[in-house]
Each structure stands twice: as structure tokens, then as C-alpha cells.
Coordinates of C-alpha atoms in Angstrom, one line a residue:
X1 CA -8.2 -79.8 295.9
X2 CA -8.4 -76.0 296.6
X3 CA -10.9 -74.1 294.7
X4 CA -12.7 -70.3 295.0
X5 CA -16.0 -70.2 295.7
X6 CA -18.4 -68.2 296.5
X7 CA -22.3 -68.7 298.0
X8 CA -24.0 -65.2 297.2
X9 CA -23.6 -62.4 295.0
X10 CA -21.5 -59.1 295.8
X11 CA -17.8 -57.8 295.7
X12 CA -15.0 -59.9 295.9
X13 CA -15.3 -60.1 299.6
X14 CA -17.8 -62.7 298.5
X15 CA -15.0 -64.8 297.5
X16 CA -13.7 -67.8 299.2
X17 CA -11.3 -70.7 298.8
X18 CA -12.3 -74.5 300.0
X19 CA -10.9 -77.7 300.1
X20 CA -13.8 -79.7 297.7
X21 CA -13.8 -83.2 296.2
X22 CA -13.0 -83.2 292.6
X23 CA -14.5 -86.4 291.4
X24 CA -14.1 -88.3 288.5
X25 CA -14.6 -87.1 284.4
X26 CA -17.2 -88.8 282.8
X27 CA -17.1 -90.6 279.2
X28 CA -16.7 -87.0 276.8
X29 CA -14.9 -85.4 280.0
X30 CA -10.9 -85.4 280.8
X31 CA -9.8 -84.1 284.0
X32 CA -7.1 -81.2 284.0
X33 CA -4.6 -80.2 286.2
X34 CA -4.7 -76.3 286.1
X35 CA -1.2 -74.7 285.7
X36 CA -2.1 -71.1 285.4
X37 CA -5.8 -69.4 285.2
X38 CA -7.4 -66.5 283.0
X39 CA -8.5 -63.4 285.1
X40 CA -11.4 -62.0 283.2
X41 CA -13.6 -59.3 283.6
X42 CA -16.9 -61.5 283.2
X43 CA -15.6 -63.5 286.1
X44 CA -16.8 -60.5 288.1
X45 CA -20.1 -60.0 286.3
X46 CA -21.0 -63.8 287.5
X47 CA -20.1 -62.9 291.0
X48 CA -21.7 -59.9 291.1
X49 CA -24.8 -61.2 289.5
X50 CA -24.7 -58.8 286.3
X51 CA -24.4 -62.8 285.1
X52 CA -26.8 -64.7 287.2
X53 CA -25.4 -68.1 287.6
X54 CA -26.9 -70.9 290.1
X55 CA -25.3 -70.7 293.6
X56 CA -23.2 -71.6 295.4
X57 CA -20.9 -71.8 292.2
X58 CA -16.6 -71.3 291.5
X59 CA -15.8 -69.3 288.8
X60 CA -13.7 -68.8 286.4
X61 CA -13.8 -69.3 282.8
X62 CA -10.4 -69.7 281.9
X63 CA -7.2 -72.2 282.4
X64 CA -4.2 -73.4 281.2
X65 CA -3.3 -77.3 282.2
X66 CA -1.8 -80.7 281.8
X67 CA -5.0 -83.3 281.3
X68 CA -4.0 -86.1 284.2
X69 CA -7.3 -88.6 282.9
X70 CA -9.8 -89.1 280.3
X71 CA -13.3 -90.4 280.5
X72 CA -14.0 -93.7 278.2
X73 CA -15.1 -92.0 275.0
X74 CA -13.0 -89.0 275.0
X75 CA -11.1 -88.9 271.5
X76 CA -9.7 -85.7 271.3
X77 CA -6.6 -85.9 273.7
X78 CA -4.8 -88.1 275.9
X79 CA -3.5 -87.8 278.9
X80 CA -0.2 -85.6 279.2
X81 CA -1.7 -83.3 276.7
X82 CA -1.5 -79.3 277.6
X83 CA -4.9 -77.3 276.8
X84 CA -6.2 -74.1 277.4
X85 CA -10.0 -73.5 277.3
X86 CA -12.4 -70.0 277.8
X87 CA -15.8 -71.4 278.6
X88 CA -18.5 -73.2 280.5
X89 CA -18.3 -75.1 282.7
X90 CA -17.6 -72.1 285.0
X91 CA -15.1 -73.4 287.9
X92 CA -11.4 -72.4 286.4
X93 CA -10.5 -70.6 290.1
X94 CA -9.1 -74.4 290.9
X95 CA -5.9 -76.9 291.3
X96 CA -8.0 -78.9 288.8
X97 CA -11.6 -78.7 286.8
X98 CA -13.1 -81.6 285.1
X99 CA -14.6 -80.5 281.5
X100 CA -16.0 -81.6 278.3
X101 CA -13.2 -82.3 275.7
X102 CA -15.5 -80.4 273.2
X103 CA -14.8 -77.3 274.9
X104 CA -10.8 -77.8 275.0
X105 CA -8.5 -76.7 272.5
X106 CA -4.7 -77.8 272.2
X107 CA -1.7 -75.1 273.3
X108 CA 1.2 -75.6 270.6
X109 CA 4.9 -75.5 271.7
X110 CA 5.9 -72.0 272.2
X111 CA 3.4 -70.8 273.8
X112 CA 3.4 -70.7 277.7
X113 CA 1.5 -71.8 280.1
X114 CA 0.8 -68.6 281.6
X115 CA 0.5 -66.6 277.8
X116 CA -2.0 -69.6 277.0
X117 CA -3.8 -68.8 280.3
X118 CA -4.7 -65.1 279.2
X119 CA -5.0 -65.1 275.6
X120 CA -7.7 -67.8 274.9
X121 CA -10.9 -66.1 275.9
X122 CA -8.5 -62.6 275.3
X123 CA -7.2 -63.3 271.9
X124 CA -10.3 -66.0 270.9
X125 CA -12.3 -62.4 271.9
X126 CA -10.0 -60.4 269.2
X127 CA -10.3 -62.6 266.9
X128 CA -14.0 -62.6 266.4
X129 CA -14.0 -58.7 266.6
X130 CA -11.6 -58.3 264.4
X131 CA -12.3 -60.7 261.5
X132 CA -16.4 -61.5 262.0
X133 CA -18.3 -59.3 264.2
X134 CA -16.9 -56.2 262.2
X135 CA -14.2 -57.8 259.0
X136 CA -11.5 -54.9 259.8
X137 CA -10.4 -53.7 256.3
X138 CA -6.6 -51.7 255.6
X139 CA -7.4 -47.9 255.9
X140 CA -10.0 -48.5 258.8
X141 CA -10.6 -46.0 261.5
X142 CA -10.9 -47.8 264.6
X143 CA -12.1 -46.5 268.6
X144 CA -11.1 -49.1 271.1
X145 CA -11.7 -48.2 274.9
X146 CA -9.7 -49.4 277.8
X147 CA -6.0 -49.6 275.3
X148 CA -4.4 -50.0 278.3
X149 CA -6.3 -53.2 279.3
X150 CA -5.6 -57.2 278.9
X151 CA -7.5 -57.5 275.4
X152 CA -6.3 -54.1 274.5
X153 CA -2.6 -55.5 274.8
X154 CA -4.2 -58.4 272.0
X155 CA -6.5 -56.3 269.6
X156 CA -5.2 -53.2 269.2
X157 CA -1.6 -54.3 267.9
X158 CA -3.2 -56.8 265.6
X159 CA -5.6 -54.4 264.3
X160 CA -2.2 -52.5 263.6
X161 CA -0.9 -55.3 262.0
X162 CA -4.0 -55.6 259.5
X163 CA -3.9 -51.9 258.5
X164 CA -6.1 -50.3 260.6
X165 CA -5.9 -47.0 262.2
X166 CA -6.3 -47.6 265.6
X167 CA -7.2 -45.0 268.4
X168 CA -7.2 -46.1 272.3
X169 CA -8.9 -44.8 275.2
X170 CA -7.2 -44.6 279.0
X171 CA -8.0 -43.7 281.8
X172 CA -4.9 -42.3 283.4
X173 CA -1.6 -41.0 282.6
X174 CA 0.5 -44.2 283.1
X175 CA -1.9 -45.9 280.6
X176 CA -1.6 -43.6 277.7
X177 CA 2.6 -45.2 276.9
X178 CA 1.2 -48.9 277.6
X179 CA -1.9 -47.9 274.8
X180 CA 0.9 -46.4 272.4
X181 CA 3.1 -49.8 273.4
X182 CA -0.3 -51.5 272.2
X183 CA 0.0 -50.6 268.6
X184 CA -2.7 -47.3 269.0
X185 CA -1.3 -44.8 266.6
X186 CA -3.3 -42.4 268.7
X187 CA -4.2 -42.5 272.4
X188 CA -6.5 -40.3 274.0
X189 CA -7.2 -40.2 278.1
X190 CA -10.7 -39.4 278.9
X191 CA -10.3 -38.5 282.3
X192 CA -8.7 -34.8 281.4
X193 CA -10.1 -34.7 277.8
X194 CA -13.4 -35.4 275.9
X195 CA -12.8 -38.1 273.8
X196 CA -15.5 -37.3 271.4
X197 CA -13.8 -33.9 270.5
X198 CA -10.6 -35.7 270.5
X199 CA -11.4 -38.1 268.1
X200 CA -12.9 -35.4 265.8
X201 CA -9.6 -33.6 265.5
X202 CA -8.2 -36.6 264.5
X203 CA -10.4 -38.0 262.0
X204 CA -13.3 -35.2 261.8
X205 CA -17.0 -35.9 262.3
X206 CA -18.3 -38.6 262.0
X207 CA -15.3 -40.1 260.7
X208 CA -14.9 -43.8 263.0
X209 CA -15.8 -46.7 261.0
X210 CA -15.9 -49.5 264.0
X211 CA -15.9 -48.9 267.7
X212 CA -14.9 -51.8 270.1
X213 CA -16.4 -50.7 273.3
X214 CA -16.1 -53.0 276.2
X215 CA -16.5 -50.0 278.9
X216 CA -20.1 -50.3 278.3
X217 CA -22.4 -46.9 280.3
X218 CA -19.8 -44.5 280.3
X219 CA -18.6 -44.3 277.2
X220 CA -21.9 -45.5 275.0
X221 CA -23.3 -42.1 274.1
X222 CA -19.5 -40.8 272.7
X223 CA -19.3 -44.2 270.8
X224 CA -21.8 -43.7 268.9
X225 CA -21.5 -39.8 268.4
X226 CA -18.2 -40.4 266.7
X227 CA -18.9 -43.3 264.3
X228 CA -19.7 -42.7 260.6
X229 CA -23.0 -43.4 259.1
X230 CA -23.5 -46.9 258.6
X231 CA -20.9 -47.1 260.9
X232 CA -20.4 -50.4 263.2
X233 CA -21.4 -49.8 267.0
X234 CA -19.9 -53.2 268.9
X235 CA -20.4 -53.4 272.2
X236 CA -19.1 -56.1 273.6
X237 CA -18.8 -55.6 277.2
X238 CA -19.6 -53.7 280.3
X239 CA -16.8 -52.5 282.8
X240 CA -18.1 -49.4 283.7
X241 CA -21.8 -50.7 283.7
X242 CA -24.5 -52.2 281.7
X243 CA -25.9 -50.1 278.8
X244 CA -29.5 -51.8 278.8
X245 CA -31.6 -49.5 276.5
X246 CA -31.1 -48.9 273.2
X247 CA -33.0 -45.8 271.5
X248 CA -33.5 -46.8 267.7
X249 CA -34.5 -43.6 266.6
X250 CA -31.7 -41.6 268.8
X251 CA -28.7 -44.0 268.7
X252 CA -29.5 -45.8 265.4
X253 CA -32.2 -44.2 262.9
X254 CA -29.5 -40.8 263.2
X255 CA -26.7 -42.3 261.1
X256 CA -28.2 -45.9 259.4
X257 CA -26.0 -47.2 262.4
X258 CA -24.7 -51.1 262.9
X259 CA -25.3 -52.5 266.3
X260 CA -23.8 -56.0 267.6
X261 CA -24.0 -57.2 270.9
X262 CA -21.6 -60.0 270.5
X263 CA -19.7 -62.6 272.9
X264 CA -17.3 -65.3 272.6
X265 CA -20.5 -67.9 273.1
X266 CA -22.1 -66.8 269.9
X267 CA -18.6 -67.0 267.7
X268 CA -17.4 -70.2 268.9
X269 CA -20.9 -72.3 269.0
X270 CA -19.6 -74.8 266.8
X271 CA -16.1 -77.3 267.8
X272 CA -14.9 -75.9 264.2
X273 CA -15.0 -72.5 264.8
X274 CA -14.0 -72.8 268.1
X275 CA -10.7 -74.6 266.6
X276 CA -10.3 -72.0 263.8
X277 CA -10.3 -69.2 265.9
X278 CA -7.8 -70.6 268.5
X279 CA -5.6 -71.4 265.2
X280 CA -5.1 -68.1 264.4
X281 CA -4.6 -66.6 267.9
X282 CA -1.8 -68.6 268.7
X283 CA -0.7 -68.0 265.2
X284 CA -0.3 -64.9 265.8
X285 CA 1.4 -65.1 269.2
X286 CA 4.0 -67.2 267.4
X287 CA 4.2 -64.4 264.3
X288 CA 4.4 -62.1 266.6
X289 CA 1.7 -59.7 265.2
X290 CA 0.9 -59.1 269.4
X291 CA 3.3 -60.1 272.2
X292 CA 1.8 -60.7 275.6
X293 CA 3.0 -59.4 278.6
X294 CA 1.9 -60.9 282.2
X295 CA 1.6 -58.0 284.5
X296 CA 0.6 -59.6 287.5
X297 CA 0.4 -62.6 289.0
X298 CA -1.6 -64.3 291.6
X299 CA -2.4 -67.1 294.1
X300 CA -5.6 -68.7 294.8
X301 CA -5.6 -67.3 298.6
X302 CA -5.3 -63.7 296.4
X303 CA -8.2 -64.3 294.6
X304 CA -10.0 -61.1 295.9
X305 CA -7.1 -58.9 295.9
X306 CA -7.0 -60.0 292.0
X307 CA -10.8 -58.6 291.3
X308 CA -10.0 -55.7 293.3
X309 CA -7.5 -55.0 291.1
X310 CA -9.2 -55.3 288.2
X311 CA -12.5 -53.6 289.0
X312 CA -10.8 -50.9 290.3
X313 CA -8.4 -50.6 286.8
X314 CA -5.1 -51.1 288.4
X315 CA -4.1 -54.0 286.4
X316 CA -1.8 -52.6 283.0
X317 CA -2.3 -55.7 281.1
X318 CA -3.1 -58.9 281.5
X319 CA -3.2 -61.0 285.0
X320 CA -3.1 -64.8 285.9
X321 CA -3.7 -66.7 288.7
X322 CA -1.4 -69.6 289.5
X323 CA -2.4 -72.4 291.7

């Protein structure tokens, strides 16, 4: 089968696609035929080595697929069943990837392939954000960065939908209609304006509740300049870099701030919870309190033209690979 690969860490030039022997699933394993892949942003932070994984690796966290066999002690699924998973074993960037049932979760009918493919580590993400890293109350005020972006397309409208007045963050002028498409009920592009400013003429000082910040470096400082005291600081990834010190007395002591680190790992560490949370994200795809919109799609051969794109925030939503 074809799979990307890559031997060292760097850009996506780094990235190559083999012919490699798939092998058979062993007892808890099933073996699934991939029918559209997640693009993620942590799939760049493994090949970069912001993630160090053990090399030489694939990558990819994230698939849509048809399981074509089961090991002997797998009870979960069958073979013909479609399943989407977000997680270890790292290797989605494949025709097919052998993994643990424990880490699979069923797609119900009406939902596609492709919106399965880009909403489970997307929308499983949201979901924790929203309802357990920081429980989003009606009348919130809520700072998300990067509207414009693939889990911006998820949270922001369903933090809408639970009451919550939502602000987004772009970085260019096309992004600020796809953030206001999003469900923001203000948008504010940092590249002419200060957002910290920006945000105080909307809500006044100190006046955010929760910021979602997944830009990381760039936009740390403003986060937490703008958030209420005892307000919630979550910073939950790192596009524009890696924010790795923390200042109690400067970013915390100031305001009696809330600081969470959080990732999908630490919200879904139990099968429960990791069922529970898929529940409701394709419960709301089906209610409609988001709609997901593909807006691009890839080949395997295309894998470094796809984290181009992304790093260099060209993508308006989010992206799948199809093998």
C-alpha cells in the first residue's frame, strides 16, 4: 500500500510517499481501509519535531474508513463497518492503517466520509473546550483565534449555538466573512488592528471570560491582557510557535487567572469518554448546530503541498486528504 513517510525532522519537504507492507491486525486490532484522512495541524508539529516521535515514522492522526478485517478478539465492530478515529497509532497518511478497536469510534449514516475525516480530532477538540476544559455558559464572552480556520469552522458556531458571545481572530481580509460565516458575532483581523484594543471596545477591560487560543506565541501576551479576573486562559495549541514559559506572578498572580494546557489525549483517556464525546459531535453535525465545509482536497502524492498550505494559512477551512 502507499503511505507518507518521512525519516528526519524539518518542513514538508521532509515528506515522502512509499510503497510499504501493511501486515496483518492483531487480536484487539482491525485493519481499515482509509477513504479520506484528517489534515491537522499537530501533524506538522510531529514532523517538525515540536512533537518528537521515533523515526522514521508516517503520520497522521486522523482517518475516515471501511474496516476490511478484524483480529480474533476484536468485539467492537465487524468487518464492513465505517469508523473514523483521531489518535495514536500515528500513520493515518495511508491507503490503509491497522489500529486498536479501542481507539475507533463508529460514523453514523449521514455523515460523510470526508466530514467524518475532519471533524473527529476537529469537533472531538470542540467538544472538550467547550463543555469540560472551560463549561461555556449563555451570556459568555468568548476570544477564539484563527475563526477562519478548520476547528474555528466547528467551535465558534456551536459556541453560538450555546449562547455565547463569540469574537474571532483573522489574519487577513478574506478570512474576516468566513469568521462572521463561522457564527463570530464579532471578528477582528490582527494584521491591521490590535486585537487587544479591539476587544476592549467591544467588551471593555478586562471583560473576556474564556480565550481559546490555538495560535500559541503570537497572540499569548494579548490573551491574557484581555481576560477577566478569574478569567480562563486555554491554550491549546501552537501555530504561530510554542509559548514555553509561563510567568505566575506576571500572567497569573495579576488577575487570579485560570490556565489549562489541554489536548484531546487528556479528555478522551477513557473508551467512555472517548464515545461520549464523538456522540455529541456528530450530534451536532446532524442538528446542524455547525455545518462543515471541505475546502480543499488532496492526494497522497500532495502531501507536502497540503502542509504548505496549512502552515503558511492558506487553507479557509478544513482540508482532507483522499487516498
Amino acid at each position: 500500500m502507499k503511505a507518507v513517510t518521512f525519516k528526519k525532522f524539518g518542513g514538508p519537504e521532509v515528506l515522502e510517499i512509499q510503497d510499504i507492507a501493511i501486515g496483518k491486525p492483531g487480536p484487539k486490532e482491525v485493519l481499515v481501509k482509509n477513504l479520506s484522512i484528517g489534515l491537522n495541524f499537530i501533524d506538522t508539529y510531529h514532523r517538525s519535531g515540536l512533537y518528537p516521535i521515533p523515526l522514521p515514522s508516517g503520520i497522521g492522526l486522523e482517518a475516515c474508513g471501511e474496516i476490511e478485517e478484524v483480529g480474533s478478539e476484536v468485539k467492537l465492530f465487524k468487518v464492513g463497518d465505517r469508523v473514523t478515529h483521531a489518535s495514536m497509532p500515528i500513520g493515518a497518511y495511508a491507503e490503509k492503517q491497522i489500529m486498536p478497536e479501542d481507539k475507533l469510534v463508529s460514523v453514523p449514516d449521514g455523515v460523510s466520509n470526508e466530514v467524518a475525516s475532519c471533524i473527529t480530532l476537529k469537533g472531538i477538540t470542540a467538544e472538550y473546550l467547550l463543555h469540560r476544559a472551560y463549561p461555556l455558559k449563555k451570556g459568555d464572552k468568548v476570544l477564539y483565534h484563527a475563526a477562519a480556520g478548520g476547528l474555528g469552522q466547528i467551535l465558534c458556531p456551536w459556541a453560538n449555538a450555546l449562547g455565547a458571545e463569540v469574537i474571532g481572530t483573522v489574519g487577513s481580509k478574506e478570512k474576516e466573512e468566513i469568521a462572521k460565516k463561522n457564527g463570530c458575532h464579532h471578528v477582528i483581523n490582527y494584521t491591521d488592528k490590535n486585537f487587544v484594543e479591539e476587544v476592549e471596545k467591544i467588551v471593555g477591560k478586562n471583560g473576556i471570560d474564556v480565550v481559546y487560543d490555538g495560535v500559541g506565541l503570537k497572540t499569548f501576551e494579548g490573551s491574557i491582557e484581555v481576560l477577566e479576573i478569574r478569567g480562563m486562559m486555554v491554550a491549546f495549541g501552537n501555530a504561530s510557535g510554542y509559548v514555553d514559559t509561563i510567568d505566575v506572578k506576571k500572567h497569573i498572580n495579576t488577575k487570579g487567572l485560570f490556565f489549562t494546557r489541554p489536548s484531546i489525549a487528556h479528555y478522551t483517556v477513557k473508551r467512555e469518554e472517548l464515545e461520549e464525546s464523538a456522540k455529541k459531535v456528530f450530534d451536532a453535525v446532524l442538528s446542524k448546530k455547525f455545518t462543515v465545509e471541505i475546502s480543499k482536497k488532496y492526494s497522497l502524492d500532495e502531501a507536502q503541498k497540503a502542509h504548505e498550505d496549512l502552515e503558511g494559512r492558506r487553507l479557509t477551512g478544513p482540508a482532507v486528504i483522499i487516498p
